[in-house]
mmCIF file as gemmi writes it, N, C-alpha and C atoms, coordinates in Angstrom:
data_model
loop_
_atom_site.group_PDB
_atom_site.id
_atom_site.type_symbol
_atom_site.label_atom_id
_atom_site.label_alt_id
_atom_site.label_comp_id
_atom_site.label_asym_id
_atom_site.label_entity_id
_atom_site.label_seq_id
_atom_site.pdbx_PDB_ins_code
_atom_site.Cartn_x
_atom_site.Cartn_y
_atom_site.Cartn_z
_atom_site.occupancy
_atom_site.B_iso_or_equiv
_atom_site.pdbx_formal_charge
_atom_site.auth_seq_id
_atom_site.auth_asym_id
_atom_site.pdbx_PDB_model_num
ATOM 1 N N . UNK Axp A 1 ? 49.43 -59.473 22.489 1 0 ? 1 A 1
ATOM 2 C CA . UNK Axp A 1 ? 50.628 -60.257 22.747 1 0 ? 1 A 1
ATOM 3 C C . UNK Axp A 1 ? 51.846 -59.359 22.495 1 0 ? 1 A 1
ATOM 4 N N . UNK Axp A 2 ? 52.665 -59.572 23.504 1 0 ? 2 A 1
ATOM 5 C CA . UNK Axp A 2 ? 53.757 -58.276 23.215 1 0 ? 2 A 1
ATOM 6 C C . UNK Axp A 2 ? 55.015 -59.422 22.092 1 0 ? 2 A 1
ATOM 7 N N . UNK Axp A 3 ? 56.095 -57.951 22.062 1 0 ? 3 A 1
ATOM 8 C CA . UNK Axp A 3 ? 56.246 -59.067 20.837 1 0 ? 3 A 1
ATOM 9 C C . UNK Axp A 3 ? 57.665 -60.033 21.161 1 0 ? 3 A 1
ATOM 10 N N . UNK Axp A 4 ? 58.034 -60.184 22.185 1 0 ? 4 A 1
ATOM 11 C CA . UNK Axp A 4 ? 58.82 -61.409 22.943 1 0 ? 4 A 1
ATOM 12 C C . UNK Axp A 4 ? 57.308 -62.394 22.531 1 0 ? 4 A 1
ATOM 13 N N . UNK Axp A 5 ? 57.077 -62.185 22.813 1 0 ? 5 A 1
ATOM 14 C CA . UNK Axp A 5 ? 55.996 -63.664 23.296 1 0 ? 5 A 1
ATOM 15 C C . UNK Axp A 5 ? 55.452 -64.04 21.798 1 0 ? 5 A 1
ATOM 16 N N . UNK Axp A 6 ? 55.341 -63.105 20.745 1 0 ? 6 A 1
ATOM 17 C CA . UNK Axp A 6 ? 55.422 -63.333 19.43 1 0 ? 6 A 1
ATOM 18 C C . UNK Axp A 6 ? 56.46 -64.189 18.653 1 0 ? 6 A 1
ATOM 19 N N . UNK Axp A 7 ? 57.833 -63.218 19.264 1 0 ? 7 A 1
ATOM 20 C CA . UNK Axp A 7 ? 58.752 -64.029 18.232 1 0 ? 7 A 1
ATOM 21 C C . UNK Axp A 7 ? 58.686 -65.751 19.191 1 0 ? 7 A 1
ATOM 22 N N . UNK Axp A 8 ? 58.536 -65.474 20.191 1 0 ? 8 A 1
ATOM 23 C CA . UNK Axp A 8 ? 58.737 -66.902 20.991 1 0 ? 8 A 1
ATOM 24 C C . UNK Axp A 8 ? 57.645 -67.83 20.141 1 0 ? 8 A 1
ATOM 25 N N . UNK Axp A 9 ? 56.471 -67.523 20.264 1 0 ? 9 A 1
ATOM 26 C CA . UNK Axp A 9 ? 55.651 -68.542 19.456 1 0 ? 9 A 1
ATOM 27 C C . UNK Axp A 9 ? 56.098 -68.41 17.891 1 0 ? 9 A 1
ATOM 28 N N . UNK Axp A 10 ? 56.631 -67.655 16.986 1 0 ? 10 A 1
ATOM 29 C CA . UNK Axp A 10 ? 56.489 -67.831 16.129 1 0 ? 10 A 1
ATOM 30 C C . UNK Axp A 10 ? 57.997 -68.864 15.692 1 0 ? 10 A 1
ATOM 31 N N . UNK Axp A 11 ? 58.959 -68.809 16.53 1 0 ? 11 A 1
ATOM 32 C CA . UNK Axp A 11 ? 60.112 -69.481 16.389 1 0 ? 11 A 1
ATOM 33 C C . UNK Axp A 11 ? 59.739 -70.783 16.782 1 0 ? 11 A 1
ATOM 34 N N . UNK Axp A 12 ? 58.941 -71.151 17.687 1 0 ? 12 A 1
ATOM 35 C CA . UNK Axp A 12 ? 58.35 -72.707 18.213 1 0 ? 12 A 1
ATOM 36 C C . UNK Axp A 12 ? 57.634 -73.082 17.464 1 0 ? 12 A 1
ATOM 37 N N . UNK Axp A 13 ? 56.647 -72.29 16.599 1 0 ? 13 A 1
ATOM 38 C CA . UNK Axp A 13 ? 56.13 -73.241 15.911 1 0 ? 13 A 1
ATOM 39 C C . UNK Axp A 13 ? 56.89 -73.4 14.527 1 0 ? 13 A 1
ATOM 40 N N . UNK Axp A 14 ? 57.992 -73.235 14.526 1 0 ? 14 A 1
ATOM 41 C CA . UNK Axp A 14 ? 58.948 -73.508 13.046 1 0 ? 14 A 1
ATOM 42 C C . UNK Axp A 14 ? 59.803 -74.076 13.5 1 0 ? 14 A 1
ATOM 43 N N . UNK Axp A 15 ? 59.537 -74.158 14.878 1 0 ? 15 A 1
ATOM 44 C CA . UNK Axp A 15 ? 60.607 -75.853 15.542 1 0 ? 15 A 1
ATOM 45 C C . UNK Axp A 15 ? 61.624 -75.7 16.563 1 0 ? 15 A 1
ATOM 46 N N . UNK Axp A 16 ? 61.623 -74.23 17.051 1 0 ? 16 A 1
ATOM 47 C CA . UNK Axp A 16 ? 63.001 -74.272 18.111 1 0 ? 16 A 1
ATOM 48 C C . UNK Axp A 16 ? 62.216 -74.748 19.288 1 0 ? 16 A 1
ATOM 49 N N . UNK Axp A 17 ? 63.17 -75.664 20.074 1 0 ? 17 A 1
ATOM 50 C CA . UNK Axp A 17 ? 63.134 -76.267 21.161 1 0 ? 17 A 1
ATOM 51 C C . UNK Axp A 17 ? 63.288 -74.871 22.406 1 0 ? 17 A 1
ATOM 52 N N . UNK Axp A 18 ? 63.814 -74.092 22.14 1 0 ? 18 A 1
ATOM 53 C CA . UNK Axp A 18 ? 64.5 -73.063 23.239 1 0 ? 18 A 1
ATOM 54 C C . UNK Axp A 18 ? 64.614 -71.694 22.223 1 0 ? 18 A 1
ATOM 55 N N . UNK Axp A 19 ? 64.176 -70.556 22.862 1 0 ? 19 A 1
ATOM 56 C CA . UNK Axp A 19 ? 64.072 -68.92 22.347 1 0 ? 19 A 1
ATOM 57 C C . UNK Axp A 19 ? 64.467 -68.727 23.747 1 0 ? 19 A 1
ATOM 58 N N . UNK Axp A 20 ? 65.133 -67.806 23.706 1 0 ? 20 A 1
ATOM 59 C CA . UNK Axp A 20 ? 65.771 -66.644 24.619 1 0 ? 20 A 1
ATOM 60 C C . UNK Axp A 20 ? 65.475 -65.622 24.027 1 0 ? 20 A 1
ATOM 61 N N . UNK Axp A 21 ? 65.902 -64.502 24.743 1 0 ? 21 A 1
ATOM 62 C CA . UNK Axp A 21 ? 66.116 -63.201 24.837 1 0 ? 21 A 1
ATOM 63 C C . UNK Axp A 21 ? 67.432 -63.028 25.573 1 0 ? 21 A 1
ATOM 64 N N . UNK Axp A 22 ? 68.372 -61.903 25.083 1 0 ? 22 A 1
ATOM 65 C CA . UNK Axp A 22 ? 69.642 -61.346 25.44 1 0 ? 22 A 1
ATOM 66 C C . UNK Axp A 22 ? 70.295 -60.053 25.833 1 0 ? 22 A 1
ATOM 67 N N . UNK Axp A 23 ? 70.806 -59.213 26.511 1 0 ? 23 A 1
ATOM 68 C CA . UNK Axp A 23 ? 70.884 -58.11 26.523 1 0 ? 23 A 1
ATOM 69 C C . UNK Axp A 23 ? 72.544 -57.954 26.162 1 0 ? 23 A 1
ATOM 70 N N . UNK Axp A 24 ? 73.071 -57.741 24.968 1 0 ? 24 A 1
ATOM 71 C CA . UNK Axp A 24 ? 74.053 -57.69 24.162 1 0 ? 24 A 1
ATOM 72 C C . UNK Axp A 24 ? 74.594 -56.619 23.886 1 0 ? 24 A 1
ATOM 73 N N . UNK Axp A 25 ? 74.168 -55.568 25.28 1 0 ? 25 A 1
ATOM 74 C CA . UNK Axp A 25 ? 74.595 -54.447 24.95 1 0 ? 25 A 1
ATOM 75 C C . UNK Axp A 25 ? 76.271 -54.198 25.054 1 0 ? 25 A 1
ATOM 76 N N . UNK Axp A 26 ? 76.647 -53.944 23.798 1 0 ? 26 A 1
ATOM 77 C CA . UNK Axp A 26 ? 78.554 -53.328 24.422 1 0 ? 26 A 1
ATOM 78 C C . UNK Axp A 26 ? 79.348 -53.938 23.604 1 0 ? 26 A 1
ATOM 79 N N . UNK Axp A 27 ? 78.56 -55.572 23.24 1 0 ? 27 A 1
ATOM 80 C CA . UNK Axp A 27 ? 78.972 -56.472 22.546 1 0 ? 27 A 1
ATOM 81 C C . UNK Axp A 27 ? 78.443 -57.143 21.218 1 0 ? 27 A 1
ATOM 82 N N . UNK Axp A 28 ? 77.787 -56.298 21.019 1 0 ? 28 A 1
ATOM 83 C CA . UNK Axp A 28 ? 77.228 -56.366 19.396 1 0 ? 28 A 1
ATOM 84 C C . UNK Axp A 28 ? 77.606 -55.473 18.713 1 0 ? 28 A 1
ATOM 85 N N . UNK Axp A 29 ? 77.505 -55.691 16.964 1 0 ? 29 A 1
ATOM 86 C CA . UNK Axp A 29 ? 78.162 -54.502 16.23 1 0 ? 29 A 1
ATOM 87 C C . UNK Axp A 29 ? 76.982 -53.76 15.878 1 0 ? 29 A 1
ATOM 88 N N . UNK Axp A 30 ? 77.722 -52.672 15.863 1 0 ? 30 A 1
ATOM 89 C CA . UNK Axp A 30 ? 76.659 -51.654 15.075 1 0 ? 30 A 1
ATOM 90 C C . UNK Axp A 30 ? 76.056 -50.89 16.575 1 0 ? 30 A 1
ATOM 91 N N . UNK Axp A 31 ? 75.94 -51.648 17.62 1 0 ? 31 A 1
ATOM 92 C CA . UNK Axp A 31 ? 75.003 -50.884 18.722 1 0 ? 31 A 1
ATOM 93 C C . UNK Axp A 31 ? 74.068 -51.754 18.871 1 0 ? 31 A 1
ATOM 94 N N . UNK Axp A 32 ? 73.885 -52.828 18.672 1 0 ? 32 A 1
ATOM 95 C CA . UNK Axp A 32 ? 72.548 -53.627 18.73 1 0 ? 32 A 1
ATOM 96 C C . UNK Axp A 32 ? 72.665 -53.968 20.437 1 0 ? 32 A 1
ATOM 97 N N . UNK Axp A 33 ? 71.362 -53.863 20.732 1 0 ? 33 A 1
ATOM 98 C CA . UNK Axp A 33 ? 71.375 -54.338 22.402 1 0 ? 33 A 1
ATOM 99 C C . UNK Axp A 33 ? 70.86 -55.371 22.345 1 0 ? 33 A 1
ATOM 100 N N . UNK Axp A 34 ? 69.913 -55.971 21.92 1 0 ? 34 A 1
ATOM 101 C CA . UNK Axp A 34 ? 69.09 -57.084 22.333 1 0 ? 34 A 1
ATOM 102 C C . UNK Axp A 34 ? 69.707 -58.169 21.459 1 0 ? 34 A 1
ATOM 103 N N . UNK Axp A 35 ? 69.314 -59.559 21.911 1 0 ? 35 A 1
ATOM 104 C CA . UNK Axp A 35 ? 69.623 -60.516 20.972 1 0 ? 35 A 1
ATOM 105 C C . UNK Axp A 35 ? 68.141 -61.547 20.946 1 0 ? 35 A 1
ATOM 106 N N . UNK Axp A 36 ? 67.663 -62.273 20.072 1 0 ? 36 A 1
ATOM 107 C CA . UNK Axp A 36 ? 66.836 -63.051 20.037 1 0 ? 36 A 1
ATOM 108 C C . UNK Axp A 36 ? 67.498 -64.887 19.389 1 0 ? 36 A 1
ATOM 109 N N . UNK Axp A 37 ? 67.522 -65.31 20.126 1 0 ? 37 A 1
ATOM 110 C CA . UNK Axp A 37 ? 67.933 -66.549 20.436 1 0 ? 37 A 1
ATOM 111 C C . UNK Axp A 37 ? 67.215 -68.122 20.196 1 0 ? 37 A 1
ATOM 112 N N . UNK Axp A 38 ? 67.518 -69.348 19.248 1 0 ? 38 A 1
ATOM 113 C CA . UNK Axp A 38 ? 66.689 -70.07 18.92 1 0 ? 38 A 1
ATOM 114 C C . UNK Axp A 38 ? 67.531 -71.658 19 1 0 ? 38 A 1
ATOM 115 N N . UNK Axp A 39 ? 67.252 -72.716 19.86 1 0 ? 39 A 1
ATOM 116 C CA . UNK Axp A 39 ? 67.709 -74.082 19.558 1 0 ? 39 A 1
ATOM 117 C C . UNK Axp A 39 ? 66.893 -74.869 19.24 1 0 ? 39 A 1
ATOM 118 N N . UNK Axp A 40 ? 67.724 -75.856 18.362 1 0 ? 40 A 1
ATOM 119 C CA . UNK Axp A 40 ? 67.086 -76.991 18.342 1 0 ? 40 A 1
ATOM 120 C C . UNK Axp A 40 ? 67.692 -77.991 18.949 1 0 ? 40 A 1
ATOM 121 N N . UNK Axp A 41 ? 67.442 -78.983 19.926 1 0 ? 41 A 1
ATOM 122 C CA . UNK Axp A 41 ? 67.833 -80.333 20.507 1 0 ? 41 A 1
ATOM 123 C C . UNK Axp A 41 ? 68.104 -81.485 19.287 1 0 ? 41 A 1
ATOM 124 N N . UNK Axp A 42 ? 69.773 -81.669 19.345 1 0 ? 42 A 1
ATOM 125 C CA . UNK Axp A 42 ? 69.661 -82.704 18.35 1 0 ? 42 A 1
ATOM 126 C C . UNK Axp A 42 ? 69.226 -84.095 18.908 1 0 ? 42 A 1
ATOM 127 N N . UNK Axp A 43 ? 68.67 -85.183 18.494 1 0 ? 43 A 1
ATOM 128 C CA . UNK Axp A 43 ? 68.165 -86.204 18.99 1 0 ? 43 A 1
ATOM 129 C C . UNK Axp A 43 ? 69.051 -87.482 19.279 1 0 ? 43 A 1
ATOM 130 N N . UNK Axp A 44 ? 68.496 -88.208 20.619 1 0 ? 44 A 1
ATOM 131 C CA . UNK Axp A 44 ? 69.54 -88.608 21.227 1 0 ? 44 A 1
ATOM 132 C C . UNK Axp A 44 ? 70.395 -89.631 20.786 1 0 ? 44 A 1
ATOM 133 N N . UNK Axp A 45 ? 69.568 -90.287 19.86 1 0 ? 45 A 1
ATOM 134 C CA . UNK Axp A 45 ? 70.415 -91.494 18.818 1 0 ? 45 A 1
ATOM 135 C C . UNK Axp A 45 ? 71.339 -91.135 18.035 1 0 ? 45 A 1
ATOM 136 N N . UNK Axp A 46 ? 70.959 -89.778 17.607 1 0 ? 46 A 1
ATOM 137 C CA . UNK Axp A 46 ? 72.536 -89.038 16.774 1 0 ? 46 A 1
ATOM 138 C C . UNK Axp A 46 ? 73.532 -88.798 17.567 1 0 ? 46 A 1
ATOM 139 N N . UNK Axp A 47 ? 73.473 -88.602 18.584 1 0 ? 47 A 1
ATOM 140 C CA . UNK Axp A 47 ? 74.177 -87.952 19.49 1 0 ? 47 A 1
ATOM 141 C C . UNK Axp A 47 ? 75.462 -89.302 20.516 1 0 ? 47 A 1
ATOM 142 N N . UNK Axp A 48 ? 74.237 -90.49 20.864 1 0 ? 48 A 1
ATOM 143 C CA . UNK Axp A 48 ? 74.725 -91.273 21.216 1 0 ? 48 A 1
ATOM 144 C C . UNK Axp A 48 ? 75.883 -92.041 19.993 1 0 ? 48 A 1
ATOM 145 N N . UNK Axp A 49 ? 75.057 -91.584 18.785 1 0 ? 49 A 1
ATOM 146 C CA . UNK Axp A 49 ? 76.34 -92.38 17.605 1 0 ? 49 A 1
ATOM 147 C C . UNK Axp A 49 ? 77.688 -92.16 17.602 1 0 ? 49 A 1
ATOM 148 N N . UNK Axp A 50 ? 77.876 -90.692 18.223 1 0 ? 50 A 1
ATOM 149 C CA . UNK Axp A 50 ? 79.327 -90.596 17.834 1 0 ? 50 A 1
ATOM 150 C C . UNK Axp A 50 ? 80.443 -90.635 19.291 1 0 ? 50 A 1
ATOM 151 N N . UNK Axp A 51 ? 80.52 -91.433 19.94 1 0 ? 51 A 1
ATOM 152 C CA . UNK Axp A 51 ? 81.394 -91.223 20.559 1 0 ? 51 A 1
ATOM 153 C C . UNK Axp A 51 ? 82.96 -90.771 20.433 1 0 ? 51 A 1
ATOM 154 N N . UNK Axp A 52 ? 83.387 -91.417 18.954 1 0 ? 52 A 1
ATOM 155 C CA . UNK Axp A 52 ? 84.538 -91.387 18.725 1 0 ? 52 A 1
ATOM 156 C C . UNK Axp A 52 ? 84.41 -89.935 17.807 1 0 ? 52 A 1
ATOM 157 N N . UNK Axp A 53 ? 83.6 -90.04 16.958 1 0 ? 53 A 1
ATOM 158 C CA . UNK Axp A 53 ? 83.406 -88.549 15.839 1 0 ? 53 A 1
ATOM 159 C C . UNK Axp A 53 ? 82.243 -88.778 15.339 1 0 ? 53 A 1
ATOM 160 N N . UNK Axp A 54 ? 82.159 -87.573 14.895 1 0 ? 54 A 1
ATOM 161 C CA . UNK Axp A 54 ? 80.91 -87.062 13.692 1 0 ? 54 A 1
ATOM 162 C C . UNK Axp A 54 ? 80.464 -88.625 12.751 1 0 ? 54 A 1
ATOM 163 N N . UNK Axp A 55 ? 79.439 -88.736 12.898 1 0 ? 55 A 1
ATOM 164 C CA . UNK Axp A 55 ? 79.447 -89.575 11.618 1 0 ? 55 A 1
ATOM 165 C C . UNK Axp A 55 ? 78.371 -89.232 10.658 1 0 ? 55 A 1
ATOM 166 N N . UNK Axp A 56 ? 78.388 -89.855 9.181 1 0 ? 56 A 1
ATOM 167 C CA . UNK Axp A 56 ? 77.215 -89.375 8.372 1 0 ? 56 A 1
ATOM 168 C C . UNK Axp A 56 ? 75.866 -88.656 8.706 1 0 ? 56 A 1
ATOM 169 N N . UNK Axp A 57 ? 75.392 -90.016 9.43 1 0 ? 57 A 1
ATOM 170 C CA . UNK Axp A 57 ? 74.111 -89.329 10.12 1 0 ? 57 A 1
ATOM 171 C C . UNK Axp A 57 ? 73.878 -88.001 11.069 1 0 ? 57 A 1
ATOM 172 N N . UNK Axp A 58 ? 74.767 -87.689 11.886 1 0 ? 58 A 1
ATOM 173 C CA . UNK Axp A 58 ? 75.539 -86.848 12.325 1 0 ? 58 A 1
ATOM 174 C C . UNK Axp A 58 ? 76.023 -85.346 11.458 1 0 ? 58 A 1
ATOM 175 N N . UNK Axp A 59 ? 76.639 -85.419 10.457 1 0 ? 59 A 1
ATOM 176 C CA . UNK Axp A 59 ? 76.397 -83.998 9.623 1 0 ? 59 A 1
ATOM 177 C C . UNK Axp A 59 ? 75.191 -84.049 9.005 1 0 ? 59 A 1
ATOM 178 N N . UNK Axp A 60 ? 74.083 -84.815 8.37 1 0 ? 60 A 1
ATOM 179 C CA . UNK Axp A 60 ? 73.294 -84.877 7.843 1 0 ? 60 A 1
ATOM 180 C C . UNK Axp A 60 ? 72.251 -83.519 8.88 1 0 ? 60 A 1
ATOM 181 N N . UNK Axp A 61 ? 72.379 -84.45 9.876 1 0 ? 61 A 1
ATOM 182 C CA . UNK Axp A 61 ? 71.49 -83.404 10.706 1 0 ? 61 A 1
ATOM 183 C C . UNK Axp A 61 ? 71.707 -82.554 11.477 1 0 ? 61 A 1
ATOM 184 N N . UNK Axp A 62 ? 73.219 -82.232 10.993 1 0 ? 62 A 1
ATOM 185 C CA . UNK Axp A 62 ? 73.944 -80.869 11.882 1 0 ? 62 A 1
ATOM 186 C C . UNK Axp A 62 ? 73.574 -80.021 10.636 1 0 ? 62 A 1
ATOM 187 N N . UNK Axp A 63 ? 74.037 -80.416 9.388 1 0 ? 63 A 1
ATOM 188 C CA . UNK Axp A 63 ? 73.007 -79.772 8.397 1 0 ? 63 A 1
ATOM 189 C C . UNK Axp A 63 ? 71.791 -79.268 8.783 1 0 ? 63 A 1
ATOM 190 N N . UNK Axp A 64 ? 70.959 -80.065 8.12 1 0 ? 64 A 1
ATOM 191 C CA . UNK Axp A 64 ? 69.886 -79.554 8.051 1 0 ? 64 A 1
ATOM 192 C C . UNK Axp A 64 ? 69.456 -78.734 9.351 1 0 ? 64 A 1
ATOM 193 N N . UNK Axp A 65 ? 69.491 -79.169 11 1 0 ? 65 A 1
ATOM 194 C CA . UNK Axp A 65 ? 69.141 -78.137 11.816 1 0 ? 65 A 1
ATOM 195 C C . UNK Axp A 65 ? 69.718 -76.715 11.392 1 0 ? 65 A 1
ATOM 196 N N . UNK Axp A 66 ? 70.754 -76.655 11.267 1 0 ? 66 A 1
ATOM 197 C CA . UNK Axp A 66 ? 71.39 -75.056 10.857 1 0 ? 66 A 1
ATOM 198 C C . UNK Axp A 66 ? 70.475 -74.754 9.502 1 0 ? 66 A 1
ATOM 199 N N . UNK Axp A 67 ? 70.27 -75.658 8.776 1 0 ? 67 A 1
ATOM 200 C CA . UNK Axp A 67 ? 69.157 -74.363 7.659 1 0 ? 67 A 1
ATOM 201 C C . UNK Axp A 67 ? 68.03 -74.12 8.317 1 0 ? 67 A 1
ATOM 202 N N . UNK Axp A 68 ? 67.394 -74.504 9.442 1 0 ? 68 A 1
ATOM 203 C CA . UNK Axp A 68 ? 66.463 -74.582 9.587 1 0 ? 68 A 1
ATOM 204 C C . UNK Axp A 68 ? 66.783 -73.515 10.722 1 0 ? 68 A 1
ATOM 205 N N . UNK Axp A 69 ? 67.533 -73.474 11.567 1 0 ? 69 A 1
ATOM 206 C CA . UNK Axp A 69 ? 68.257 -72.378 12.505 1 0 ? 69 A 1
ATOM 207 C C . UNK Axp A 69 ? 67.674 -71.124 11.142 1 0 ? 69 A 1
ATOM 208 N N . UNK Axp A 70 ? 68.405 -71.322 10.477 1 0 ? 70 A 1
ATOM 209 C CA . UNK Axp A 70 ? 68.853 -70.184 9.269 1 0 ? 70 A 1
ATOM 210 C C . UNK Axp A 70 ? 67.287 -69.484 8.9 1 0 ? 70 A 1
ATOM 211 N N . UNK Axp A 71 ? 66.765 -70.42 8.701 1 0 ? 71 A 1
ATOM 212 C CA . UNK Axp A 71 ? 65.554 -70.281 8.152 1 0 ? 71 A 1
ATOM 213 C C . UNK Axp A 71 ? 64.119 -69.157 9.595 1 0 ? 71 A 1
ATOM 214 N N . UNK Axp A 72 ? 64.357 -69.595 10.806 1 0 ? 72 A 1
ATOM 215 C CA . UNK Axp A 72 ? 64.208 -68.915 11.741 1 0 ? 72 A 1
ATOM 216 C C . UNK Axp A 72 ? 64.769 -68.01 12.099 1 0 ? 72 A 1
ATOM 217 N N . UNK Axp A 73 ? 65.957 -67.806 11.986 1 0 ? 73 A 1
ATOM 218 C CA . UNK Axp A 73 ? 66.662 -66.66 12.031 1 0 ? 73 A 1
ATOM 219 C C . UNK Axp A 73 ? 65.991 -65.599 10.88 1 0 ? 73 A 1
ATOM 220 N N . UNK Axp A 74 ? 66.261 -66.104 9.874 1 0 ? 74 A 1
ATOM 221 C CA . UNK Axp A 74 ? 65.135 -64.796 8.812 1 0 ? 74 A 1
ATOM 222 C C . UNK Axp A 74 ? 64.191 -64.272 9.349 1 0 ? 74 A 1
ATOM 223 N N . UNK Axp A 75 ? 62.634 -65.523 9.55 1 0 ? 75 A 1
ATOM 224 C CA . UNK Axp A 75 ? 61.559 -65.144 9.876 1 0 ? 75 A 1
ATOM 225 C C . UNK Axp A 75 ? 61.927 -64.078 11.214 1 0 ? 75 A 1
ATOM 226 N N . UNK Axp A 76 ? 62.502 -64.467 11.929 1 0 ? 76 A 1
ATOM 227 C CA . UNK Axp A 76 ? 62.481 -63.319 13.22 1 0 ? 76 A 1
ATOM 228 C C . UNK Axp A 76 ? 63.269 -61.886 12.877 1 0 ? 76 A 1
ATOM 229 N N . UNK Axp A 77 ? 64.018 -62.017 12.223 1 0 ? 77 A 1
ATOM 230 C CA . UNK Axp A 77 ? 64.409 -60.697 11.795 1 0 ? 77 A 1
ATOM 231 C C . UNK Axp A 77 ? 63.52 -59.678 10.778 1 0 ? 77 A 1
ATOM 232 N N . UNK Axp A 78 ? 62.604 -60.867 10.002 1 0 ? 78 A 1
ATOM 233 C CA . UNK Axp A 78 ? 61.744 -59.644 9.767 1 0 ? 78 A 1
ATOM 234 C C . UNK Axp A 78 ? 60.588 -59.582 10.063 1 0 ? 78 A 1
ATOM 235 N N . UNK Axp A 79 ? 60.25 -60.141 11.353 1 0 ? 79 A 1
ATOM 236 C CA . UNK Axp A 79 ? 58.799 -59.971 12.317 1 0 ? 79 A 1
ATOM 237 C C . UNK Axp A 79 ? 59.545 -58.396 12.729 1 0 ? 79 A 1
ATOM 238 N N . UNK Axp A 80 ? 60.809 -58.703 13.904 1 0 ? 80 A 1
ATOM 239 C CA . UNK Axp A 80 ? 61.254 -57.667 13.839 1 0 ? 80 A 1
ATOM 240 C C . UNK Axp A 80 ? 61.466 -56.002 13.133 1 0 ? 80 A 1
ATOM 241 N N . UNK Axp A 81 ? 61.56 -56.585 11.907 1 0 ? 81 A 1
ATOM 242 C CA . UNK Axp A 81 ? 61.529 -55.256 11.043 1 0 ? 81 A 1
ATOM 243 C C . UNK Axp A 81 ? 60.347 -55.039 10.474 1 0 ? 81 A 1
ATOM 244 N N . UNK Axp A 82 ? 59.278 -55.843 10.795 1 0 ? 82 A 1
ATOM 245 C CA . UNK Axp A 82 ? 57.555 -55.655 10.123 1 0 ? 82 A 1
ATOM 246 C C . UNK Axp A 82 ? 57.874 -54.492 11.549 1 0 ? 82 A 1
ATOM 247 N N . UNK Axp A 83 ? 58.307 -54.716 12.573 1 0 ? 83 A 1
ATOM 248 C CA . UNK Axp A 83 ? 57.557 -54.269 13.773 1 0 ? 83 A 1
ATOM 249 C C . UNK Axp A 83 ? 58.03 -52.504 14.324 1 0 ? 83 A 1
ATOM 250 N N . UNK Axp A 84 ? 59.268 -52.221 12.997 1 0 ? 84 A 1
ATOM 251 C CA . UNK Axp A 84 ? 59.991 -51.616 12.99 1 0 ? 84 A 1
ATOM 252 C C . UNK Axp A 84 ? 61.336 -51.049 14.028 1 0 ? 84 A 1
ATOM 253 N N . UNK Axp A 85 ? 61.662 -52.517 14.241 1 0 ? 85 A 1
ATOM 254 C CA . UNK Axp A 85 ? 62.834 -52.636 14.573 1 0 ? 85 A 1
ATOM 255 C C . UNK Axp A 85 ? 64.299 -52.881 13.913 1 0 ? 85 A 1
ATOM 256 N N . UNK Axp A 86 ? 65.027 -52.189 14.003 1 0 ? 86 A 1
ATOM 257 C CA . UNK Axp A 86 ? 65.8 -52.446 13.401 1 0 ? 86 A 1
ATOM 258 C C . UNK Axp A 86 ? 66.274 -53.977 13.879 1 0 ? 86 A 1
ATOM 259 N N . UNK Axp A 87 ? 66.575 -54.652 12.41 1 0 ? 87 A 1
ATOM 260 C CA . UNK Axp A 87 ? 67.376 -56.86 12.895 1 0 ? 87 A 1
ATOM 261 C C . UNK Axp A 87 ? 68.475 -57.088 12.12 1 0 ? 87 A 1
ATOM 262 N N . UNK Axp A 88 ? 69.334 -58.075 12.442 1 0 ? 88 A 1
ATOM 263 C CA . UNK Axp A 88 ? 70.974 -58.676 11.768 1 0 ? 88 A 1
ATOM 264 C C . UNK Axp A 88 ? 69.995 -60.049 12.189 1 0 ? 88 A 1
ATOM 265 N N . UNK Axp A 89 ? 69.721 -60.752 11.54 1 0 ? 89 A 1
ATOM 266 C CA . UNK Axp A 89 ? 70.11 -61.973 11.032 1 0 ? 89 A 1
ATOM 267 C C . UNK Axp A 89 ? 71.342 -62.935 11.02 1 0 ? 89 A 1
ATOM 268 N N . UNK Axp A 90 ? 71.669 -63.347 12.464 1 0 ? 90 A 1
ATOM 269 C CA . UNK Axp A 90 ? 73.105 -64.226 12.339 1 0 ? 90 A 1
ATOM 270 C C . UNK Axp A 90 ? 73.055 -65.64 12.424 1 0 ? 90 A 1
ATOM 271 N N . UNK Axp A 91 ? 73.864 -66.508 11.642 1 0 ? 91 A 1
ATOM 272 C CA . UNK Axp A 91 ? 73.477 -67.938 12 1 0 ? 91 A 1
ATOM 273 C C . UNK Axp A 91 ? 75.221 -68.501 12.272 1 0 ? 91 A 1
């Protein structure tokens, strides 16, 4: 398995809805070319809640998806660097 198709399964099964791949060359610091990319779909009852604004339920789980973003973001940066690639970790 090459290792796109690695980080892809290994980011899905810790819950991203969507992995990309990026070519970030020119526009990353340091020189980084590639980018590795992870969403989660917030769900549609949260979403439908706020017409007017954010509400409780609403940061609760804008929260927690971003630790959990956060938390995938690690793991792939150091599959990456098991693999000896150099990784930045951004959330």
């Amino acid at each position: 398995m090459d290792l796109n198709a690695r980080l892809q399964q290994l980011l899905t099964q810790m819950g991203a809805d969507l992995v990309g791949f990026a070519d970030v060359s020119g526009l990353a610091p340091d020189g980084y070319q590639k980018a590795v990319v992870a969403a989660i779909a917030l769900p549609l009852e949260i979403i439908d809640e706020i017409p007017i604004g954010p509400t409780p339920e609403y940061l609760q789980t804008y929260q927690e998806y971003n630790r959990r973003l956060e938390e995938m973001s690690r793991a792939a940066a150091a599959l990456l660097s098991e693999q000896g690639h150099r990784s930045l970790a951004l959330c």
